[in-house]
Amino acid sequence: MINPPASFRWIRRIVLFLLAVFTLVPVGVMVSSSLKPLQDVQGPFRWIPSTLTIRPYFDIWKTVPLGKYFVNSLIVSGGATLFSVLIAIVASYAVSRYRFRGRRLFTVTVLSTQMFPGILFLLPLFLIFVNIGNTTGIALYGSRGGLILTYLTFSLPFSIWMLVGYFDSIPRDLDEAALVDGCGPIRALVRIIIPAAIPGIVAVAVYAFMTAWGEVLFASVMTNDETRTLAVGLQGYATLNDVYWNQVMAASLVVSVPVVAGFLLLQRYLVAGLTAGAVK
């Protein structure tokens, strides 16, 4: 292995240091502001609070119904993740292992959906959900189920595309050996392919969950007071009279804990899943 020159190592350290500062400074501001009384946050900024208090972390649950928003986000994000993974596994396995009419058109269509901004689908989905509710009585608009379906429209294409590349990197000899041993296609998928594709599946699950957890645009239109998620509910700390900045910072830190913890726990699988299929 060839060691890089000393100049390259120093440049790398400087770049990594600057990136770390760029990433950690906003987090430091959030932590500092969340430990201050409101009047201190509204005054000149100081890194070290003159008065330390953890009261904002208790008040965030009283100012707005944060617990309800937390449950809604868990249900919506978990549902979107579950359905994205299940549907993407089946669709990706079919595209990767079988040659059928319309396969290329299907792949191109899946990829082409990533070219359009999400706001283009907002009004059509709104009208579709309202018309379905008026025609059939199924209340999709303002429901958690409707929001899950909404998130599937932009998490599924990327999930399918990612898993197709991962399944392509798994040798077909495994499928053939399973078929020889008497396994059918479904059994081979469940017992052979899925265990071998765990890193890719985890990467898809993390992507789907993070996308749904922090999404604001669709959640602000497709939900009501009962189904509102965290990303929209944080706006409740801004009232007509004041903005509770210390509570906003405290709530932002609290709601980011599940995503950060999940990312740290699954980081090894996530990196392996994202890089799979890049080199064959």
PDB file of C-alpha atoms in Angstrom:
ATOM      1  CA  MET A   1       0.000   0.000   0.000  1.00  0.00           C
ATOM      2  CA  ILE A   2       1.423   3.385  -1.029  1.00  0.00           C
ATOM      3  CA  ASN A   3       1.378   6.016   1.697  1.00  0.00           C
ATOM      4  CA  PRO A   4       0.079   9.425   0.527  1.00  0.00           C
ATOM      5  CA  PRO A   5       2.490  12.377   0.751  1.00  0.00           C
ATOM      6  CA  ALA A   6       2.540  14.508   3.888  1.00  0.00           C
ATOM      7  CA  SER A   7       0.983  17.482   2.075  1.00  0.00           C
ATOM      8  CA  PHE A   8      -2.011  15.381   1.089  1.00  0.00           C
ATOM      9  CA  ARG A   9      -2.480  14.170   4.663  1.00  0.00           C
ATOM     10  CA  TRP A  10      -2.437  17.738   5.999  1.00  0.00           C
ATOM     11  CA  ILE A  11      -4.904  18.911   3.357  1.00  0.00           C
ATOM     12  CA  ARG A  12      -7.164  16.006   4.208  1.00  0.00           C
ATOM     13  CA  ARG A  13      -7.038  16.859   7.913  1.00  0.00           C
ATOM     14  CA  ILE A  14      -7.820  20.512   7.268  1.00  0.00           C
ATOM     15  CA  VAL A  15     -10.747  19.664   4.990  1.00  0.00           C
ATOM     16  CA  LEU A  16     -12.166  17.156   7.496  1.00  0.00           C
ATOM     17  CA  PHE A  17     -11.750  19.685  10.304  1.00  0.00           C
ATOM     18  CA  LEU A  18     -13.598  22.374   8.346  1.00  0.00           C
ATOM     19  CA  LEU A  19     -16.392  19.937   7.494  1.00  0.00           C
ATOM     20  CA  ALA A  20     -16.669  18.914  11.143  1.00  0.00           C
ATOM     21  CA  VAL A  21     -16.881  22.568  12.219  1.00  0.00           C
ATOM     22  CA  PHE A  22     -19.466  23.300   9.520  1.00  0.00           C
ATOM     23  CA  THR A  23     -21.554  20.368  10.757  1.00  0.00           C
ATOM     24  CA  LEU A  24     -21.164  20.744  14.523  1.00  0.00           C
ATOM     25  CA  VAL A  25     -21.517  24.527  14.912  1.00  0.00           C
ATOM     26  CA  PRO A  26     -25.295  24.527  14.181  1.00  0.00           C
ATOM     27  CA  VAL A  27     -25.743  21.633  16.612  1.00  0.00           C
ATOM     28  CA  GLY A  28     -23.811  23.574  19.239  1.00  0.00           C
ATOM     29  CA  VAL A  29     -26.034  26.606  18.715  1.00  0.00           C
ATOM     30  CA  MET A  30     -29.125  24.430  19.126  1.00  0.00           C
ATOM     31  CA  VAL A  31     -27.841  22.829  22.334  1.00  0.00           C
ATOM     32  CA  SER A  32     -26.807  26.187  23.796  1.00  0.00           C
ATOM     33  CA  SER A  33     -30.111  27.863  22.910  1.00  0.00           C
ATOM     34  CA  SER A  34     -32.160  24.964  24.298  1.00  0.00           C
ATOM     35  CA  LEU A  35     -30.560  25.433  27.728  1.00  0.00           C
ATOM     36  CA  LYS A  36     -31.373  29.145  28.013  1.00  0.00           C
ATOM     37  CA  PRO A  37     -34.435  31.050  29.233  1.00  0.00           C
ATOM     38  CA  LEU A  38     -36.424  32.645  26.420  1.00  0.00           C
ATOM     39  CA  GLN A  39     -35.237  36.174  27.186  1.00  0.00           C
ATOM     40  CA  ASP A  40     -31.609  35.089  26.887  1.00  0.00           C
ATOM     41  CA  VAL A  41     -32.248  33.475  23.485  1.00  0.00           C
ATOM     42  CA  GLN A  42     -33.875  36.664  22.226  1.00  0.00           C
ATOM     43  CA  GLY A  43     -30.891  38.746  23.363  1.00  0.00           C
ATOM     44  CA  PRO A  44     -27.326  38.802  22.006  1.00  0.00           C
ATOM     45  CA  PHE A  45     -26.049  35.290  21.344  1.00  0.00           C
ATOM     46  CA  ARG A  46     -23.556  33.775  23.763  1.00  0.00           C
ATOM     47  CA  TRP A  47     -22.149  30.271  23.520  1.00  0.00           C
ATOM     48  CA  ILE A  48     -22.214  29.721  27.281  1.00  0.00           C
ATOM     49  CA  PRO A  49     -25.622  30.549  28.778  1.00  0.00           C
ATOM     50  CA  SER A  50     -25.616  32.963  31.702  1.00  0.00           C
ATOM     51  CA  THR A  51     -28.444  30.913  33.229  1.00  0.00           C
ATOM     52  CA  LEU A  52     -28.595  27.198  32.582  1.00  0.00           C
ATOM     53  CA  THR A  53     -32.031  25.604  32.611  1.00  0.00           C
ATOM     54  CA  ILE A  54     -33.563  22.377  31.345  1.00  0.00           C
ATOM     55  CA  ARG A  55     -37.100  23.725  31.656  1.00  0.00           C
ATOM     56  CA  PRO A  56     -37.522  24.038  27.841  1.00  0.00           C
ATOM     57  CA  TYR A  57     -37.208  20.249  27.587  1.00  0.00           C
ATOM     58  CA  PHE A  58     -40.240  19.913  29.881  1.00  0.00           C
ATOM     59  CA  ASP A  59     -42.218  22.779  28.382  1.00  0.00           C
ATOM     60  CA  ILE A  60     -42.036  21.407  24.830  1.00  0.00           C
ATOM     61  CA  TRP A  61     -44.571  18.718  25.759  1.00  0.00           C
ATOM     62  CA  LYS A  62     -47.025  21.299  27.124  1.00  0.00           C
ATOM     63  CA  THR A  63     -46.819  24.139  24.598  1.00  0.00           C
ATOM     64  CA  VAL A  64     -47.863  21.816  21.762  1.00  0.00           C
ATOM     65  CA  PRO A  65     -49.090  18.184  21.852  1.00  0.00           C
ATOM     66  CA  LEU A  66     -45.630  16.929  20.921  1.00  0.00           C
ATOM     67  CA  GLY A  67     -46.352  13.416  22.172  1.00  0.00           C
ATOM     68  CA  LYS A  68     -49.248  13.026  19.724  1.00  0.00           C
ATOM     69  CA  TYR A  69     -47.144  14.355  16.881  1.00  0.00           C
ATOM     70  CA  PHE A  70     -44.374  11.935  17.862  1.00  0.00           C
ATOM     71  CA  VAL A  71     -46.745   8.963  17.687  1.00  0.00           C
ATOM     72  CA  ASN A  72     -48.115  10.121  14.326  1.00  0.00           C
ATOM     73  CA  SER A  73     -44.613  10.434  12.899  1.00  0.00           C
ATOM     74  CA  LEU A  74     -43.655   6.978  14.167  1.00  0.00           C
ATOM     75  CA  ILE A  75     -46.763   5.396  12.635  1.00  0.00           C
ATOM     76  CA  VAL A  76     -46.437   7.192   9.298  1.00  0.00           C
ATOM     77  CA  SER A  77     -42.666   6.757   8.977  1.00  0.00           C
ATOM     78  CA  GLY A  78     -42.800   3.136  10.127  1.00  0.00           C
ATOM     79  CA  GLY A  79     -45.662   2.315   7.760  1.00  0.00           C
ATOM     80  CA  ALA A  80     -43.978   4.012   4.804  1.00  0.00           C
ATOM     81  CA  THR A  81     -40.734   2.179   5.582  1.00  0.00           C
ATOM     82  CA  LEU A  82     -42.414  -1.221   5.920  1.00  0.00           C
ATOM     83  CA  PHE A  83     -44.373  -0.975   2.676  1.00  0.00           C
ATOM     84  CA  SER A  84     -41.430   0.533   0.788  1.00  0.00           C
ATOM     85  CA  VAL A  85     -39.186  -2.349   1.804  1.00  0.00           C
ATOM     86  CA  LEU A  86     -41.733  -5.103   1.091  1.00  0.00           C
ATOM     87  CA  ILE A  87     -42.814  -3.764  -2.296  1.00  0.00           C
ATOM     88  CA  ALA A  88     -39.276  -2.844  -3.336  1.00  0.00           C
ATOM     89  CA  ILE A  89     -37.974  -6.330  -2.516  1.00  0.00           C
ATOM     90  CA  VAL A  90     -40.567  -8.062  -4.693  1.00  0.00           C
ATOM     91  CA  ALA A  91     -40.323  -5.579  -7.569  1.00  0.00           C
ATOM     92  CA  SER A  92     -36.518  -5.453  -7.524  1.00  0.00           C
ATOM     93  CA  TYR A  93     -36.204  -9.236  -7.449  1.00  0.00           C
ATOM     94  CA  ALA A  94     -38.477  -9.538 -10.484  1.00  0.00           C
ATOM     95  CA  VAL A  95     -36.547  -6.881 -12.428  1.00  0.00           C
ATOM     96  CA  SER A  96     -33.164  -8.322 -11.470  1.00  0.00           C
ATOM     97  CA  ARG A  97     -33.854 -12.011 -12.058  1.00  0.00           C
ATOM     98  CA  TYR A  98     -36.449 -12.175 -14.832  1.00  0.00           C
ATOM     99  CA  ARG A  99     -36.626 -10.916 -18.408  1.00  0.00           C
ATOM    100  CA  PHE A 100     -40.180  -9.903 -19.320  1.00  0.00           C
ATOM    101  CA  ARG A 101     -41.889  -7.608 -21.780  1.00  0.00           C
ATOM    102  CA  GLY A 102     -41.878  -4.033 -20.552  1.00  0.00           C
ATOM    103  CA  ARG A 103     -38.974  -4.582 -18.162  1.00  0.00           C
ATOM    104  CA  ARG A 104     -36.896  -1.760 -19.635  1.00  0.00           C
ATOM    105  CA  LEU A 105     -39.911   0.561 -19.786  1.00  0.00           C
ATOM    106  CA  PHE A 106     -40.650  -0.173 -16.143  1.00  0.00           C
ATOM    107  CA  THR A 107     -37.070   0.598 -15.120  1.00  0.00           C
ATOM    108  CA  VAL A 108     -36.973   3.837 -17.101  1.00  0.00           C
ATOM    109  CA  THR A 109     -40.335   4.895 -15.660  1.00  0.00           C
ATOM    110  CA  VAL A 110     -39.155   4.241 -12.110  1.00  0.00           C
ATOM    111  CA  LEU A 111     -36.002   6.283 -12.640  1.00  0.00           C
ATOM    112  CA  SER A 112     -37.796   9.100 -14.471  1.00  0.00           C
ATOM    113  CA  THR A 113     -39.997   9.821 -11.458  1.00  0.00           C
ATOM    114  CA  GLN A 114     -36.897  11.071  -9.639  1.00  0.00           C
ATOM    115  CA  MET A 115     -36.503  13.873 -12.196  1.00  0.00           C
ATOM    116  CA  PHE A 116     -39.568  15.803 -11.015  1.00  0.00           C
ATOM    117  CA  PRO A 117     -39.839  17.876  -7.825  1.00  0.00           C
ATOM    118  CA  GLY A 118     -42.304  16.613  -5.255  1.00  0.00           C
ATOM    119  CA  ILE A 119     -44.417  19.772  -5.367  1.00  0.00           C
ATOM    120  CA  LEU A 120     -45.657  18.766  -8.839  1.00  0.00           C
ATOM    121  CA  PHE A 121     -47.460  15.788  -7.274  1.00  0.00           C
ATOM    122  CA  LEU A 122     -48.988  17.736  -4.388  1.00  0.00           C
ATOM    123  CA  LEU A 123     -52.113  19.086  -6.111  1.00  0.00           C
ATOM    124  CA  PRO A 124     -52.865  15.881  -8.114  1.00  0.00           C
ATOM    125  CA  LEU A 125     -52.592  13.728  -4.972  1.00  0.00           C
ATOM    126  CA  PHE A 126     -54.759  16.161  -3.032  1.00  0.00           C
ATOM    127  CA  LEU A 127     -57.483  16.062  -5.697  1.00  0.00           C
ATOM    128  CA  ILE A 128     -57.267  12.266  -5.999  1.00  0.00           C
ATOM    129  CA  PHE A 129     -57.623  11.752  -2.245  1.00  0.00           C
ATOM    130  CA  VAL A 130     -60.533  14.195  -1.980  1.00  0.00           C
ATOM    131  CA  ASN A 131     -62.358  12.590  -4.923  1.00  0.00           C
ATOM    132  CA  ILE A 132     -61.800   9.092  -3.526  1.00  0.00           C
ATOM    133  CA  GLY A 133     -63.234  10.246  -0.208  1.00  0.00           C
ATOM    134  CA  ASN A 134     -66.276  11.807  -1.872  1.00  0.00           C
ATOM    135  CA  THR A 135     -66.896   8.771  -4.091  1.00  0.00           C
ATOM    136  CA  THR A 136     -66.158   5.812  -1.842  1.00  0.00           C
ATOM    137  CA  GLY A 137     -66.194   7.280   1.639  1.00  0.00           C
ATOM    138  CA  ILE A 138     -62.591   6.189   2.249  1.00  0.00           C
ATOM    139  CA  ALA A 139     -60.981   9.116   4.052  1.00  0.00           C
ATOM    140  CA  LEU A 140     -57.472   9.306   2.669  1.00  0.00           C
ATOM    141  CA  TYR A 141     -57.120  13.056   2.973  1.00  0.00           C
ATOM    142  CA  GLY A 142     -56.187  13.981   6.535  1.00  0.00           C
ATOM    143  CA  SER A 143     -55.420  10.382   7.512  1.00  0.00           C
ATOM    144  CA  ARG A 144     -52.209   8.570   8.374  1.00  0.00           C
ATOM    145  CA  GLY A 145     -52.907   5.985   5.663  1.00  0.00           C
ATOM    146  CA  GLY A 146     -53.187   8.678   3.027  1.00  0.00           C
ATOM    147  CA  LEU A 147     -49.885  10.205   4.121  1.00  0.00           C
ATOM    148  CA  ILE A 148     -48.220   6.778   3.971  1.00  0.00           C
ATOM    149  CA  LEU A 149     -49.456   6.328   0.404  1.00  0.00           C
ATOM    150  CA  THR A 150     -48.156   9.807  -0.410  1.00  0.00           C
ATOM    151  CA  TYR A 151     -44.683   9.007   0.884  1.00  0.00           C
ATOM    152  CA  LEU A 152     -44.621   5.762  -1.095  1.00  0.00           C
ATOM    153  CA  THR A 153     -44.886   7.750  -4.319  1.00  0.00           C
ATOM    154  CA  PHE A 154     -41.368   9.125  -3.920  1.00  0.00           C
ATOM    155  CA  SER A 155     -39.673   6.568  -1.641  1.00  0.00           C
ATOM    156  CA  LEU A 156     -40.565   3.493  -3.706  1.00  0.00           C
ATOM    157  CA  PRO A 157     -38.838   4.467  -6.994  1.00  0.00           C
ATOM    158  CA  PHE A 158     -35.498   5.093  -5.311  1.00  0.00           C
ATOM    159  CA  SER A 159     -35.878   1.963  -3.153  1.00  0.00           C
ATOM    160  CA  ILE A 160     -36.563  -0.215  -6.187  1.00  0.00           C
ATOM    161  CA  TRP A 161     -33.663   1.277  -8.121  1.00  0.00           C
ATOM    162  CA  MET A 162     -31.276   0.739  -5.211  1.00  0.00           C
ATOM    163  CA  LEU A 163     -32.325  -2.855  -4.567  1.00  0.00           C
ATOM    164  CA  VAL A 164     -32.136  -3.785  -8.253  1.00  0.00           C
ATOM    165  CA  GLY A 165     -28.460  -2.852  -8.211  1.00  0.00           C
ATOM    166  CA  TYR A 166     -27.911  -4.831  -5.029  1.00  0.00           C
ATOM    167  CA  PHE A 167     -29.727  -7.939  -6.275  1.00  0.00           C
ATOM    168  CA  ASP A 168     -27.716  -7.785  -9.497  1.00  0.00           C
ATOM    169  CA  SER A 169     -24.535  -8.033  -7.405  1.00  0.00           C
ATOM    170  CA  ILE A 170     -25.722 -11.304  -5.794  1.00  0.00           C
ATOM    171  CA  PRO A 171     -24.579 -14.329  -7.875  1.00  0.00           C
ATOM    172  CA  ARG A 172     -27.361 -16.086  -9.734  1.00  0.00           C
ATOM    173  CA  ASP A 173     -25.739 -19.375  -8.754  1.00  0.00           C
ATOM    174  CA  LEU A 174     -27.422 -19.024  -5.368  1.00  0.00           C
ATOM    175  CA  ASP A 175     -30.852 -18.960  -7.010  1.00  0.00           C
ATOM    176  CA  GLU A 176     -30.018 -21.925  -9.208  1.00  0.00           C
ATOM    177  CA  ALA A 177     -28.706 -23.936  -6.263  1.00  0.00           C
ATOM    178  CA  ALA A 178     -31.877 -23.196  -4.309  1.00  0.00           C
ATOM    179  CA  LEU A 179     -34.048 -24.262  -7.247  1.00  0.00           C
ATOM    180  CA  VAL A 180     -32.079 -27.480  -7.591  1.00  0.00           C
ATOM    181  CA  ASP A 181     -32.663 -28.190  -3.890  1.00  0.00           C
ATOM    182  CA  GLY A 182     -36.403 -27.903  -4.438  1.00  0.00           C
ATOM    183  CA  CYS A 183     -37.067 -24.289  -3.488  1.00  0.00           C
ATOM    184  CA  GLY A 184     -39.549 -22.312  -5.513  1.00  0.00           C
ATOM    185  CA  PRO A 185     -38.881 -18.698  -6.574  1.00  0.00           C
ATOM    186  CA  ILE A 186     -40.614 -17.224  -3.503  1.00  0.00           C
ATOM    187  CA  ARG A 187     -38.873 -19.573  -1.095  1.00  0.00           C
ATOM    188  CA  ALA A 188     -35.512 -18.874  -2.722  1.00  0.00           C
ATOM    189  CA  LEU A 189     -36.151 -15.158  -2.347  1.00  0.00           C
ATOM    190  CA  VAL A 190     -37.069 -15.447   1.328  1.00  0.00           C
ATOM    191  CA  ARG A 191     -34.453 -17.979   2.427  1.00  0.00           C
ATOM    192  CA  ILE A 192     -31.495 -17.190   0.154  1.00  0.00           C
ATOM    193  CA  ILE A 193     -31.647 -13.764  -1.479  1.00  0.00           C
ATOM    194  CA  ILE A 194     -33.073 -11.649   1.333  1.00  0.00           C
ATOM    195  CA  PRO A 195     -30.494 -12.787   3.946  1.00  0.00           C
ATOM    196  CA  ALA A 196     -27.727 -12.031   1.442  1.00  0.00           C
ATOM    197  CA  ALA A 197     -29.221  -8.606   0.713  1.00  0.00           C
ATOM    198  CA  ILE A 198     -29.602  -7.405   4.303  1.00  0.00           C
ATOM    199  CA  PRO A 199     -27.239  -4.390   3.861  1.00  0.00           C
ATOM    200  CA  GLY A 200     -29.162  -3.164   0.819  1.00  0.00           C
ATOM    201  CA  ILE A 201     -32.513  -3.682   2.527  1.00  0.00           C
ATOM    202  CA  VAL A 202     -31.321  -1.780   5.605  1.00  0.00           C
ATOM    203  CA  ALA A 203     -30.124   1.078   3.394  1.00  0.00           C
ATOM    204  CA  VAL A 204     -33.554   1.251   1.733  1.00  0.00           C
ATOM    205  CA  ALA A 205     -35.313   1.154   5.117  1.00  0.00           C
ATOM    206  CA  VAL A 206     -33.155   3.954   6.533  1.00  0.00           C
ATOM    207  CA  TYR A 207     -33.708   6.088   3.433  1.00  0.00           C
ATOM    208  CA  ALA A 208     -37.489   5.584   3.518  1.00  0.00           C
ATOM    209  CA  PHE A 209     -37.703   6.298   7.239  1.00  0.00           C
ATOM    210  CA  MET A 210     -35.552   9.432   7.140  1.00  0.00           C
ATOM    211  CA  THR A 211     -37.455  10.756   4.128  1.00  0.00           C
ATOM    212  CA  ALA A 212     -40.822  10.320   5.829  1.00  0.00           C
ATOM    213  CA  TRP A 213     -39.631  11.518   9.245  1.00  0.00           C
ATOM    214  CA  GLY A 214     -38.433  14.932   8.089  1.00  0.00           C
ATOM    215  CA  GLU A 215     -40.876  15.649   5.245  1.00  0.00           C
ATOM    216  CA  VAL A 216     -42.787  18.933   5.604  1.00  0.00           C
ATOM    217  CA  LEU A 217     -44.488  19.869   2.316  1.00  0.00           C
ATOM    218  CA  PHE A 218     -46.940  16.965   1.950  1.00  0.00           C
ATOM    219  CA  ALA A 219     -47.465  16.630   5.704  1.00  0.00           C
ATOM    220  CA  SER A 220     -48.512  20.284   5.987  1.00  0.00           C
ATOM    221  CA  VAL A 221     -51.247  19.800   3.360  1.00  0.00           C
ATOM    222  CA  MET A 222     -52.329  16.167   3.815  1.00  0.00           C
ATOM    223  CA  THR A 223     -52.801  16.184   7.601  1.00  0.00           C
ATOM    224  CA  ASN A 224     -55.122  17.794  10.141  1.00  0.00           C
ATOM    225  CA  ASP A 225     -54.883  18.528  13.866  1.00  0.00           C
ATOM    226  CA  GLU A 226     -55.227  14.828  14.755  1.00  0.00           C
ATOM    227  CA  THR A 227     -52.770  13.392  12.233  1.00  0.00           C
ATOM    228  CA  ARG A 228     -50.148  16.149  12.193  1.00  0.00           C
ATOM    229  CA  THR A 229     -46.547  14.939  12.247  1.00  0.00           C
ATOM    230  CA  LEU A 230     -43.516  16.302  14.045  1.00  0.00           C
ATOM    231  CA  ALA A 231     -42.086  18.161  11.071  1.00  0.00           C
ATOM    232  CA  VAL A 232     -45.264  20.240  10.881  1.00  0.00           C
ATOM    233  CA  GLY A 233     -46.024  20.283  14.587  1.00  0.00           C
ATOM    234  CA  LEU A 234     -42.815  22.167  15.375  1.00  0.00           C
ATOM    235  CA  GLN A 235     -44.425  25.227  13.809  1.00  0.00           C
ATOM    236  CA  GLY A 236     -46.734  25.357  16.850  1.00  0.00           C
ATOM    237  CA  TYR A 237     -43.977  26.952  18.916  1.00  0.00           C
ATOM    238  CA  ALA A 238     -44.411  30.125  16.854  1.00  0.00           C
ATOM    239  CA  THR A 239     -47.492  32.002  18.061  1.00  0.00           C
ATOM    240  CA  LEU A 240     -48.967  35.359  17.118  1.00  0.00           C
ATOM    241  CA  ASN A 241     -47.321  36.977  20.117  1.00  0.00           C
ATOM    242  CA  ASP A 242     -43.954  35.266  20.354  1.00  0.00           C
ATOM    243  CA  VAL A 243     -41.659  32.506  19.120  1.00  0.00           C
ATOM    244  CA  TYR A 244     -40.396  30.131  21.790  1.00  0.00           C
ATOM    245  CA  TRP A 245     -36.951  29.700  20.319  1.00  0.00           C
ATOM    246  CA  ASN A 246     -35.528  27.772  23.253  1.00  0.00           C
ATOM    247  CA  GLN A 247     -38.357  25.244  22.980  1.00  0.00           C
ATOM    248  CA  VAL A 248     -37.947  25.060  19.209  1.00  0.00           C
ATOM    249  CA  MET A 249     -34.290  24.133  19.667  1.00  0.00           C
ATOM    250  CA  ALA A 250     -35.064  21.631  22.434  1.00  0.00           C
ATOM    251  CA  ALA A 251     -37.839  19.986  20.421  1.00  0.00           C
ATOM    252  CA  SER A 252     -35.640  19.823  17.316  1.00  0.00           C
ATOM    253  CA  LEU A 253     -32.969  17.981  19.286  1.00  0.00           C
ATOM    254  CA  VAL A 254     -35.493  15.587  20.815  1.00  0.00           C
ATOM    255  CA  VAL A 255     -37.170  14.669  17.523  1.00  0.00           C
ATOM    256  CA  SER A 256     -33.802  14.066  15.850  1.00  0.00           C
ATOM    257  CA  VAL A 257     -32.817  11.406  18.403  1.00  0.00           C
ATOM    258  CA  PRO A 258     -34.594   8.441  16.694  1.00  0.00           C
ATOM    259  CA  VAL A 259     -33.046   9.202  13.301  1.00  0.00           C
ATOM    260  CA  VAL A 260     -29.545   9.798  14.673  1.00  0.00           C
ATOM    261  CA  ALA A 261     -29.676   6.708  16.890  1.00  0.00           C
ATOM    262  CA  GLY A 262     -30.940   4.523  14.055  1.00  0.00           C
ATOM    263  CA  PHE A 263     -28.293   5.859  11.693  1.00  0.00           C
ATOM    264  CA  LEU A 264     -25.490   5.178  14.178  1.00  0.00           C
ATOM    265  CA  LEU A 265     -26.748   1.652  14.905  1.00  0.00           C
ATOM    266  CA  LEU A 266     -27.186   0.746  11.233  1.00  0.00           C
ATOM    267  CA  GLN A 267     -24.272   2.715   9.793  1.00  0.00           C
ATOM    268  CA  ARG A 268     -22.288  -0.405   8.894  1.00  0.00           C
ATOM    269  CA  TYR A 269     -25.177  -1.878   6.911  1.00  0.00           C
ATOM    270  CA  LEU A 270     -26.063   1.483   5.371  1.00  0.00           C
ATOM    271  CA  VAL A 271     -22.580   2.054   3.932  1.00  0.00           C
ATOM    272  CA  ALA A 272     -22.430  -1.485   2.581  1.00  0.00           C
ATOM    273  CA  GLY A 273     -25.862  -1.160   1.001  1.00  0.00           C
ATOM    274  CA  LEU A 274     -25.151   2.163  -0.662  1.00  0.00           C
ATOM    275  CA  THR A 275     -21.876   0.961  -2.186  1.00  0.00           C
ATOM    276  CA  ALA A 276     -23.136  -2.451  -3.291  1.00  0.00           C
ATOM    277  CA  GLY A 277     -23.321  -2.953  -6.999  1.00  0.00           C
ATOM    278  CA  ALA A 278     -21.031  -0.020  -7.743  1.00  0.00           C
ATOM    279  CA  VAL A 279     -18.262  -2.386  -8.840  1.00  0.00           C
ATOM    280  CA  LYS A 280     -19.012  -5.708 -10.477  1.00  0.00           C
TER     281      LYS A 280
END
